[in-house]
Coordinates of C-alpha atoms in Angstrom, one line a residue:
X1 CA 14.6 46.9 22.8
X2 CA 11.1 46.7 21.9
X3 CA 10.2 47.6 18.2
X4 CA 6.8 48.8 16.8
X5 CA 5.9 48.2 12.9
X6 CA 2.4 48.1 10.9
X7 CA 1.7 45.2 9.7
X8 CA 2.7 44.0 6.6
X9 CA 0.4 43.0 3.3
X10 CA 0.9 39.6 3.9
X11 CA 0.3 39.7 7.9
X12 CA -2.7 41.7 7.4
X13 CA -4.5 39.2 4.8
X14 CA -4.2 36.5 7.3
X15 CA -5.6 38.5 9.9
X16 CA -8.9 39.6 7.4
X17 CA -9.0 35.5 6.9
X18 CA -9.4 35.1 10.4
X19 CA -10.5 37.8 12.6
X20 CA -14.1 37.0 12.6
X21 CA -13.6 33.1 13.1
X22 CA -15.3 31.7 16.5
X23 CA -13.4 31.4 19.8
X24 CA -13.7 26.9 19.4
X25 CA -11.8 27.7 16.3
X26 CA -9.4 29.6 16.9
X27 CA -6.9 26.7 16.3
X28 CA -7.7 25.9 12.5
X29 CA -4.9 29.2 11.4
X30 CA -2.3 26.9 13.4
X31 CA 0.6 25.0 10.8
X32 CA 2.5 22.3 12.7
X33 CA 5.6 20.5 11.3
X34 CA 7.3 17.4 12.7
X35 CA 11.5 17.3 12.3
X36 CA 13.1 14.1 12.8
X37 CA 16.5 14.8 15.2
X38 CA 20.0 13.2 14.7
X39 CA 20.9 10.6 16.4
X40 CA 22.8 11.4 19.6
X41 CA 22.2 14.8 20.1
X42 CA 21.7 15.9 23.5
X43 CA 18.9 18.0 25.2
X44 CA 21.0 20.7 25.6
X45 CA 22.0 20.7 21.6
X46 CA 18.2 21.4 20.8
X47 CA 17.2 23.4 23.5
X48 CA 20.1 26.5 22.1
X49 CA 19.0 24.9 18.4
X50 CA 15.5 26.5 19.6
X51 CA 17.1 29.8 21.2
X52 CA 19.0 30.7 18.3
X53 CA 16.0 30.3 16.4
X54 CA 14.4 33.1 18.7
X55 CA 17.4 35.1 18.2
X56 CA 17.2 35.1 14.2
X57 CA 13.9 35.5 13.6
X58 CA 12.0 38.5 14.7
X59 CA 8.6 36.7 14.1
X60 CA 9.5 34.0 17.2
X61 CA 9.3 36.9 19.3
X62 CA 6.4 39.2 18.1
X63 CA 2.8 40.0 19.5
X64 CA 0.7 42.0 17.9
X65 CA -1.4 45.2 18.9
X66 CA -5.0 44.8 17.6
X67 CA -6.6 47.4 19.2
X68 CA -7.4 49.8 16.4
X69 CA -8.5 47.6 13.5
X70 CA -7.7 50.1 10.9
X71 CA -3.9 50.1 12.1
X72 CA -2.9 47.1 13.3
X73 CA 0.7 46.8 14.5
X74 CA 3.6 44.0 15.2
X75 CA 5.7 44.5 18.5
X76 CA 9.2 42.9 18.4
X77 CA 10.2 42.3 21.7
X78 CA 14.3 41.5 22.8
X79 CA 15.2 37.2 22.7
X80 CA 14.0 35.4 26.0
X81 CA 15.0 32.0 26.5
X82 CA 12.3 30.4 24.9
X83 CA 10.1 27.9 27.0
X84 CA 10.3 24.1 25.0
X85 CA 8.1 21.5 26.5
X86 CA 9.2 18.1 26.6
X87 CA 7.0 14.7 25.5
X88 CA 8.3 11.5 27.2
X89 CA 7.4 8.3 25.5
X90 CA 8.2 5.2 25.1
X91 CA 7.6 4.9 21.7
X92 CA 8.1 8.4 19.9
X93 CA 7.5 7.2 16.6
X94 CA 4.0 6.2 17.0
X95 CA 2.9 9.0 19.3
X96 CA 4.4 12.1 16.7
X97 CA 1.2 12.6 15.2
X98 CA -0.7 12.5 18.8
X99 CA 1.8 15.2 20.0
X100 CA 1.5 17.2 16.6
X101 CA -2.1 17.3 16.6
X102 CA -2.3 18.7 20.4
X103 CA 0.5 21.6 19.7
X104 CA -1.2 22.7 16.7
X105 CA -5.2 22.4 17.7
X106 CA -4.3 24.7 21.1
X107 CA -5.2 28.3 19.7
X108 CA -2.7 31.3 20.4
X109 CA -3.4 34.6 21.9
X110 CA -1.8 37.2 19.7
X111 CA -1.5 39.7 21.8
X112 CA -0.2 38.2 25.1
X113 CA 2.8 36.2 23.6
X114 CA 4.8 35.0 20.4
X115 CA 1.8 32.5 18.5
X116 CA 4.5 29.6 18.4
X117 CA 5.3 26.7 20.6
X118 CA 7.9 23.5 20.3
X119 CA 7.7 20.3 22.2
X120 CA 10.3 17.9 22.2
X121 CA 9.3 14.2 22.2
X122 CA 12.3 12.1 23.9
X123 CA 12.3 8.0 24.7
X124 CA 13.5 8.8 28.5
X125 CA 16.1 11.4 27.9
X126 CA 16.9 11.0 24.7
X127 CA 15.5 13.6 22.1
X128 CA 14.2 11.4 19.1
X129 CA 11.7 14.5 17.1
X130 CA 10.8 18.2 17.9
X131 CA 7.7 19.4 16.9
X132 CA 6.6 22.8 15.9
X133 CA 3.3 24.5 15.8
X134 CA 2.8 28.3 15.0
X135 CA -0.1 30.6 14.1
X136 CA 0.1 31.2 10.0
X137 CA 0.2 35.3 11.1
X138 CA 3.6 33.7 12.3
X139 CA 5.0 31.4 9.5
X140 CA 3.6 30.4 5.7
X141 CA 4.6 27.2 4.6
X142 CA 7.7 28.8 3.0
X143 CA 9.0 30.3 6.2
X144 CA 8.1 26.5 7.8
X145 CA 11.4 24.9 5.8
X146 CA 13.4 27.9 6.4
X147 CA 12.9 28.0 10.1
X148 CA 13.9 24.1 9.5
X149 CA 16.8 24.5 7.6
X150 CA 17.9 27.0 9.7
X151 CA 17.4 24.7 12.7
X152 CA 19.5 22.5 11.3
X153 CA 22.1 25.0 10.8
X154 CA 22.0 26.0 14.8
X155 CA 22.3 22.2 15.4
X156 CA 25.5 22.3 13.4
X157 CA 26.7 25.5 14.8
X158 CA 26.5 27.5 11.2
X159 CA 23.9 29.5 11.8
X160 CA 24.6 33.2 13.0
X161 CA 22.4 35.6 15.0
X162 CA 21.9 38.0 11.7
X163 CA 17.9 39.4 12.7
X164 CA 15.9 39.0 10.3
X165 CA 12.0 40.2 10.4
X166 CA 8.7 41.1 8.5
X167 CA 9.6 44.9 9.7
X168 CA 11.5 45.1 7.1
X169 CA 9.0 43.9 4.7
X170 CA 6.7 46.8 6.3
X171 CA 9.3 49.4 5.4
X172 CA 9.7 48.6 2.1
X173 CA 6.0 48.7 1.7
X174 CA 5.7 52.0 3.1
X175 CA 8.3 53.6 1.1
X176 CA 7.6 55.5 -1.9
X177 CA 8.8 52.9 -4.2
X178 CA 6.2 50.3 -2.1
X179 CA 3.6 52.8 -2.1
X180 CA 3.6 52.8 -6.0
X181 CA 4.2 49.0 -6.1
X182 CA 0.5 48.6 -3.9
X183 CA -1.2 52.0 -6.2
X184 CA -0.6 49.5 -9.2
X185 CA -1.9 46.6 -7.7
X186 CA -5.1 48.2 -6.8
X187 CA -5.5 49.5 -10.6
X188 CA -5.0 45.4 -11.6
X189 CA -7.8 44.7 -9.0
X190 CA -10.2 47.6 -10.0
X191 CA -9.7 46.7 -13.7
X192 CA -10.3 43.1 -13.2
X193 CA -13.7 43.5 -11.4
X194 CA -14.9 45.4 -14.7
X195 CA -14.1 42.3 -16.7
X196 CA -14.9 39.3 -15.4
X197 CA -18.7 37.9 -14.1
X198 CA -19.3 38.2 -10.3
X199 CA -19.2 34.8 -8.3
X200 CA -22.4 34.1 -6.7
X201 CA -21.7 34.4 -2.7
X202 CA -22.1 31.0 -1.3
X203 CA -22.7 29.8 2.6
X204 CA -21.0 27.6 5.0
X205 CA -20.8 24.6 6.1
X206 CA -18.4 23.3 3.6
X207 CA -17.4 19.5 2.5
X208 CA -14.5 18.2 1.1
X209 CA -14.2 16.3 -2.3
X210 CA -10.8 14.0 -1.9
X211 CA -8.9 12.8 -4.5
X212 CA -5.4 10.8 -4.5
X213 CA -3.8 10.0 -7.6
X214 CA -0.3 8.3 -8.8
X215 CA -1.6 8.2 -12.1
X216 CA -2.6 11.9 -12.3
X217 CA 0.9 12.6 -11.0
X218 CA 2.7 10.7 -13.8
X219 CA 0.5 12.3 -16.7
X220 CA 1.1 15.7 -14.6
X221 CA 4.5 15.8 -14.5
X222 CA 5.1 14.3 -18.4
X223 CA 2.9 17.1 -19.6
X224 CA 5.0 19.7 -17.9
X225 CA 8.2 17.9 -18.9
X226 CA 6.3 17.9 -22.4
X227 CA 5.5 21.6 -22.3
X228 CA 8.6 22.9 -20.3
X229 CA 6.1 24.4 -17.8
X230 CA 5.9 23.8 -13.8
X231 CA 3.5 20.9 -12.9
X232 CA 1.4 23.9 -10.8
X233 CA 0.6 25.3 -14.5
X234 CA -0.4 22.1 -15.9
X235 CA -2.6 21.8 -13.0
X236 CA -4.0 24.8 -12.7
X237 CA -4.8 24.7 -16.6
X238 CA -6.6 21.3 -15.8
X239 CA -8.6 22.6 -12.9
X240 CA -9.8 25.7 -15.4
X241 CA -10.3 23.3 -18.0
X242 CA -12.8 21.5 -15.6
X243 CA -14.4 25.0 -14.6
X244 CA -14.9 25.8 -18.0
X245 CA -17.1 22.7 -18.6
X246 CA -19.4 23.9 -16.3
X247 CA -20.1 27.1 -17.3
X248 CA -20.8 29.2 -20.4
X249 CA -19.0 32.3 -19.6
X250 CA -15.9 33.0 -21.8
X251 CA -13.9 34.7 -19.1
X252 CA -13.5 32.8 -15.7
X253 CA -11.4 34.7 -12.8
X254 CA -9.2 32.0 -10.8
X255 CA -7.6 32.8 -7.5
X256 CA -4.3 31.5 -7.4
X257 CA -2.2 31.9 -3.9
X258 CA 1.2 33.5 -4.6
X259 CA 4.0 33.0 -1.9
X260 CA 5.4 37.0 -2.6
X261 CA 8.8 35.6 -2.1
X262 CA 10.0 37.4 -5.7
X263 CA 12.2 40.1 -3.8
X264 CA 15.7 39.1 -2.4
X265 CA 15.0 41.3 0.8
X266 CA 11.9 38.8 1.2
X267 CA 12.9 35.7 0.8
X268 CA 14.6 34.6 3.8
X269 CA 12.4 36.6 6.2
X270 CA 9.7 34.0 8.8
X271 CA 6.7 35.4 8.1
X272 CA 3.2 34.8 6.4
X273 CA 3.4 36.6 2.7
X274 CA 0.6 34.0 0.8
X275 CA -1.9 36.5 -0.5
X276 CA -4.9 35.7 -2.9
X277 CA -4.2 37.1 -6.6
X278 CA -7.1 36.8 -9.0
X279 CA -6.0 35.6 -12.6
X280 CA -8.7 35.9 -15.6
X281 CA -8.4 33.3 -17.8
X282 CA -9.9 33.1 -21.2
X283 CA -11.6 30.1 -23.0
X284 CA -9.6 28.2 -24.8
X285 CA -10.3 28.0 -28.8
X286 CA -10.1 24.4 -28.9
X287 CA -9.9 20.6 -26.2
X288 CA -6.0 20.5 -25.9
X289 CA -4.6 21.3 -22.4
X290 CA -1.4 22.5 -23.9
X291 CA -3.5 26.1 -25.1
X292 CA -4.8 26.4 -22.1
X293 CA -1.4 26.2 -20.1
X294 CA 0.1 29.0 -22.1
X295 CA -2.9 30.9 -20.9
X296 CA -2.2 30.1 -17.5
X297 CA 1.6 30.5 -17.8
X298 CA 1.1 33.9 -19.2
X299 CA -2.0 35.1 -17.2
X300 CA -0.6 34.1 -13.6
X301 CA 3.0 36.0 -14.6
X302 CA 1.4 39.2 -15.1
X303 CA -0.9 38.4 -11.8
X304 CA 2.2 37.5 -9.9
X305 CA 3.5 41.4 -10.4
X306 CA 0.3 42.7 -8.4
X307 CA 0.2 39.9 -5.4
X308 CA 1.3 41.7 -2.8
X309 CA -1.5 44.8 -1.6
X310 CA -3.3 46.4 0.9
X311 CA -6.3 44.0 1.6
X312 CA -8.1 46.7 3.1
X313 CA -7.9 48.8 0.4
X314 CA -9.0 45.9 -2.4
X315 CA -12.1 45.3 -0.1
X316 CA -13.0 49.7 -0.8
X317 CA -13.1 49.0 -4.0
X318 CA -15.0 45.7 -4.2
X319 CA -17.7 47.7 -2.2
X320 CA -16.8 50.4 -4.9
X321 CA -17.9 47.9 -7.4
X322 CA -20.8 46.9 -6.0
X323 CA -19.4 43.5 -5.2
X324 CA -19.5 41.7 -1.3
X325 CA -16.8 40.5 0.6
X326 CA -18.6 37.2 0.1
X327 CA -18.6 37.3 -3.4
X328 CA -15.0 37.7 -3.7
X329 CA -14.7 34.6 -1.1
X330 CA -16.7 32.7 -3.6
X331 CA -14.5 32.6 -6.5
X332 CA -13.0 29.1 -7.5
X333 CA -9.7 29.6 -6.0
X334 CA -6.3 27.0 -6.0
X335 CA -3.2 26.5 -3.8
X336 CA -0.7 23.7 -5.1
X337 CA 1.7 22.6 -2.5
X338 CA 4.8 21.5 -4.1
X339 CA 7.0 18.3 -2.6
X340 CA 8.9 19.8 -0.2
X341 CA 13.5 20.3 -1.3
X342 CA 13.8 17.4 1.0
X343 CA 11.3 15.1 0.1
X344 CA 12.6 12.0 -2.4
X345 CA 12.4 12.6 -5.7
X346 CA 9.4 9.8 -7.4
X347 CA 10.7 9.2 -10.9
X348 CA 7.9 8.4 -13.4
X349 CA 9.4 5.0 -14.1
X350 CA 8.6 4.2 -10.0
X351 CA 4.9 5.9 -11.2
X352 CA 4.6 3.3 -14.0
X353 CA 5.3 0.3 -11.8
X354 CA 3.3 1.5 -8.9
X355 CA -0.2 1.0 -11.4
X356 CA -2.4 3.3 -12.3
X357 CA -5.3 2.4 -10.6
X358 CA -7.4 5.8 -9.2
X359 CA -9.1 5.8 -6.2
X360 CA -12.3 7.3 -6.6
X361 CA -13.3 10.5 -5.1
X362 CA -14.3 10.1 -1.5
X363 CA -15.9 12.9 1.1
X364 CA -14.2 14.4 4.2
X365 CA -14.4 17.0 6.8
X366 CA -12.5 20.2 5.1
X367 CA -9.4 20.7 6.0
X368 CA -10.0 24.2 7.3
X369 CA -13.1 26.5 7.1
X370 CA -11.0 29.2 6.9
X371 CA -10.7 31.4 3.3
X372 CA -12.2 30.9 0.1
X373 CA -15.7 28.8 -0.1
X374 CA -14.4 26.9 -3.0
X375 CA -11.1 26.0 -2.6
X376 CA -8.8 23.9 -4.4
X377 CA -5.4 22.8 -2.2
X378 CA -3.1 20.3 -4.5
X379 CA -0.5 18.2 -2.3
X380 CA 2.7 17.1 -4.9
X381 CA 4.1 14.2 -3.8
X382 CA 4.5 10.6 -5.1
X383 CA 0.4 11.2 -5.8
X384 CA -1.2 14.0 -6.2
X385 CA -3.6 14.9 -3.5
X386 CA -6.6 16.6 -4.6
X387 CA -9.0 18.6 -1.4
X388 CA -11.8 20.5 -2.9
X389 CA -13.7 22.2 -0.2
X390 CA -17.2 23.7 -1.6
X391 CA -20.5 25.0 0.3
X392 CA -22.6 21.5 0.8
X393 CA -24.9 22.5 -1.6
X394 CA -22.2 21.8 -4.8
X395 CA -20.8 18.4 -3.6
X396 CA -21.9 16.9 -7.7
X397 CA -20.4 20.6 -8.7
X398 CA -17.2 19.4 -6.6
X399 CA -17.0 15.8 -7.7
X400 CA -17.9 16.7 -11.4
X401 CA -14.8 19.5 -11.5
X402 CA -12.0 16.6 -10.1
X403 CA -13.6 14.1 -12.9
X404 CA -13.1 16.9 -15.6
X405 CA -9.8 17.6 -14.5
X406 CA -8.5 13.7 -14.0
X407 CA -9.4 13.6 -17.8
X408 CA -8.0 16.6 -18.9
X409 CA -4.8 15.7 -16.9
X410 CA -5.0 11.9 -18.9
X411 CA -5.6 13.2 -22.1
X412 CA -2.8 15.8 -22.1
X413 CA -0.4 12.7 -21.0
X414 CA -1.8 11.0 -24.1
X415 CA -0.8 13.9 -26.4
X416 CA 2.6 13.5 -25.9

């Protein structure tokens, strides 16, 4: 049976992010993710591995309806055996990132059919990898390791064929309960534009400052250890702490991207929930980080309560403000990744012996044009991977905020 639903919060902020990008980008929304396949499994094995996938998640089998822009709609349509396309090679490990690149840079088409494709690469008949690329309307990086796990699960035969879908999401937003849920969230926005400075709107084309750091991990992760905070706070407090030395406003408003997976009827739902949630955070009184963390830990809990909205709506009452969509893209904003659950864990004793010598901060094509003009995505891993993507015009601006924040992240390692 095919099923009709608005959109949800989350579905419709990716689809503000990217409506208006040009047809020869129509790929940059696309995630792709590379899973490495047990030895001796058969074709068959990950072909139904794929299938049950399709049968679980309601996403894997949605298109959506975009003809009226003010009401956009999903349409969930029955399981189909899903078509897999497979990559012969003789040497699979070293063409995975060849294959990865050409499922995710081929744009979707929303409309026509579901914006998610698998190939799987094989050494003659043999599956080695599979390889899946989606549109973000699709799958968040959150929903990327649960369509994995689960996966993994159909490979073992655990998995079952309980639906789950973004419809749901939908409902619950459009209850009464939901409705006052997104009414509060537009009185946090609408009070926060009367508080904080406007951004000044700044123009494309973009650059990237890049920035990998082992060292900046260790004194990272001891501060957070040190502080009993997340390593996302101490960074986040380090990146303000860098803004803040740039400017002479008392009051900066950071966007931080929330993954709205609070709820326990979101959690395990394939979908994109990642919505932009201002935070205002005040100056601190004095040079240690550790102030400014509780600032951050207490600013972005509050901020977390209002992340999930009508985008839409938020953008009424920026006009209402006498702010531009452009502004709003302009404020510093900040993603941090964290290591994925099954990604080895780096100890800080492996951190000490591997040096600490920094690279210095080198210059790259952005990672994406797509969303906020000055954009700060943190990668957690053994290093931490620093991409700050800024108009051209604020390259020093870029290089002099990752400076600032190496040595606030140093100095709050040496406090402890």
């Amino acid at each position: 049976m095919i099923t009709s639903a608005p959109l949800t919060y989350g579905q419709l902020a990716i689809w503000r992010d990217v409506e208006s990008v040009p047809k020869h980008r129509w790929h940059e929304p696309n995630l792709a993710q590379t899973w490495a396949l047990p030895v001796g499994i058969g074709m068959p094995a990950v072909r139904e591995a794929i299938a049950a996938l399709v049968r679980r998640h309601e996403s894997l089998r949605t298109t959506y309806d975009l003809t009226d822009p003010a009401a956009l709609r999903q349409v969930a349509h029955p399981p189909q055996p899903p078509d897999v396309r497979v990559e012969r090679t003789a040497e699979p490990q070293a063409d995975l990132d060849a294959v990865r690149e050409q499922c995710a840079r081929k744009p979707f088409g929303l409309i026509r059919e579901p914006a998610w494709r698998a190939t799987i690469v094989a050494a003659a008949d043999t599956p080695t990898h599979l390889v899946l690329a989606q549109h973000h309307i699709v799958a968040d990086g959150a929903a990327m390791a649960i369509l994995k796990r689960d996966f993994f699960a159909a490979l073992a035969g655990t998995l079952d064929d309980a639906v789950t879908g973004p419809a749901t999401i939908a409902a619950h937003e459009q209850s009464p309960a939901g409705r006052r849920r997104a009414a509060a969230a537009l009185d946090y926005w609408a009070k926060l534009f009367t508080e904080i400075p406007s951004p000044i709107a700044q123009t494309p084309p973009y650059v990237e400052a890049r920035l990998v750091s082992r060292a900046l991990a260790r004194a990272a992760r001891r501060a957070a250890a040190r502080l009993r905070v997340s390593v996302a706070n101490v960074v986040l407090a380090a990146y303000c702490a860098g803004l803040f030395a740039l400017v002479d406003d008392h009051r900066l408003a950071v966007r931080v991207l929330s993954s709205n997976r609070f709820d326990p009827y979101r959690r395990d739902v394939v979908t994109s929930m990642n919505q932009w949630i201002s935070v205002p955070i005040d100056r601190p009184s004095g040079p240690d980080l550790a102030g400014l963390v509780r600032e951050v830990v207490n600013r972005t809990r509050v901020a977390y309560a209002y992340a999930a909205y009508d985008v839409d709506r938020m953008f009424q009452l920026l006009d209402e403000a006498g702010q531009r969509r452009a502004q709003y893209d302009s404020t510093w904003s900040f993603n941090f990744i964290p290591r994925g659950p099954d990604e080895p864990e780096t100890s800080l004793a492996d951190v000490d012996a591997a040096g600490a010598q920094e690279q210095t901060v080198s210059w790259a094509t952005p990672f994406s044009s797509v969303g906020p003009r000055c954009y700060l995505r943190v990668i957690d891993g053994a290093d931490l991977t620093f991409e700050l993507r800024v108009p051209v015009g604020w390259s020093a601006v870029a290089a002099e905020v990752l400076r600032r924040m190496h040595q606030a992240l140093l100095d709050a390692d040496r406090a402890g």
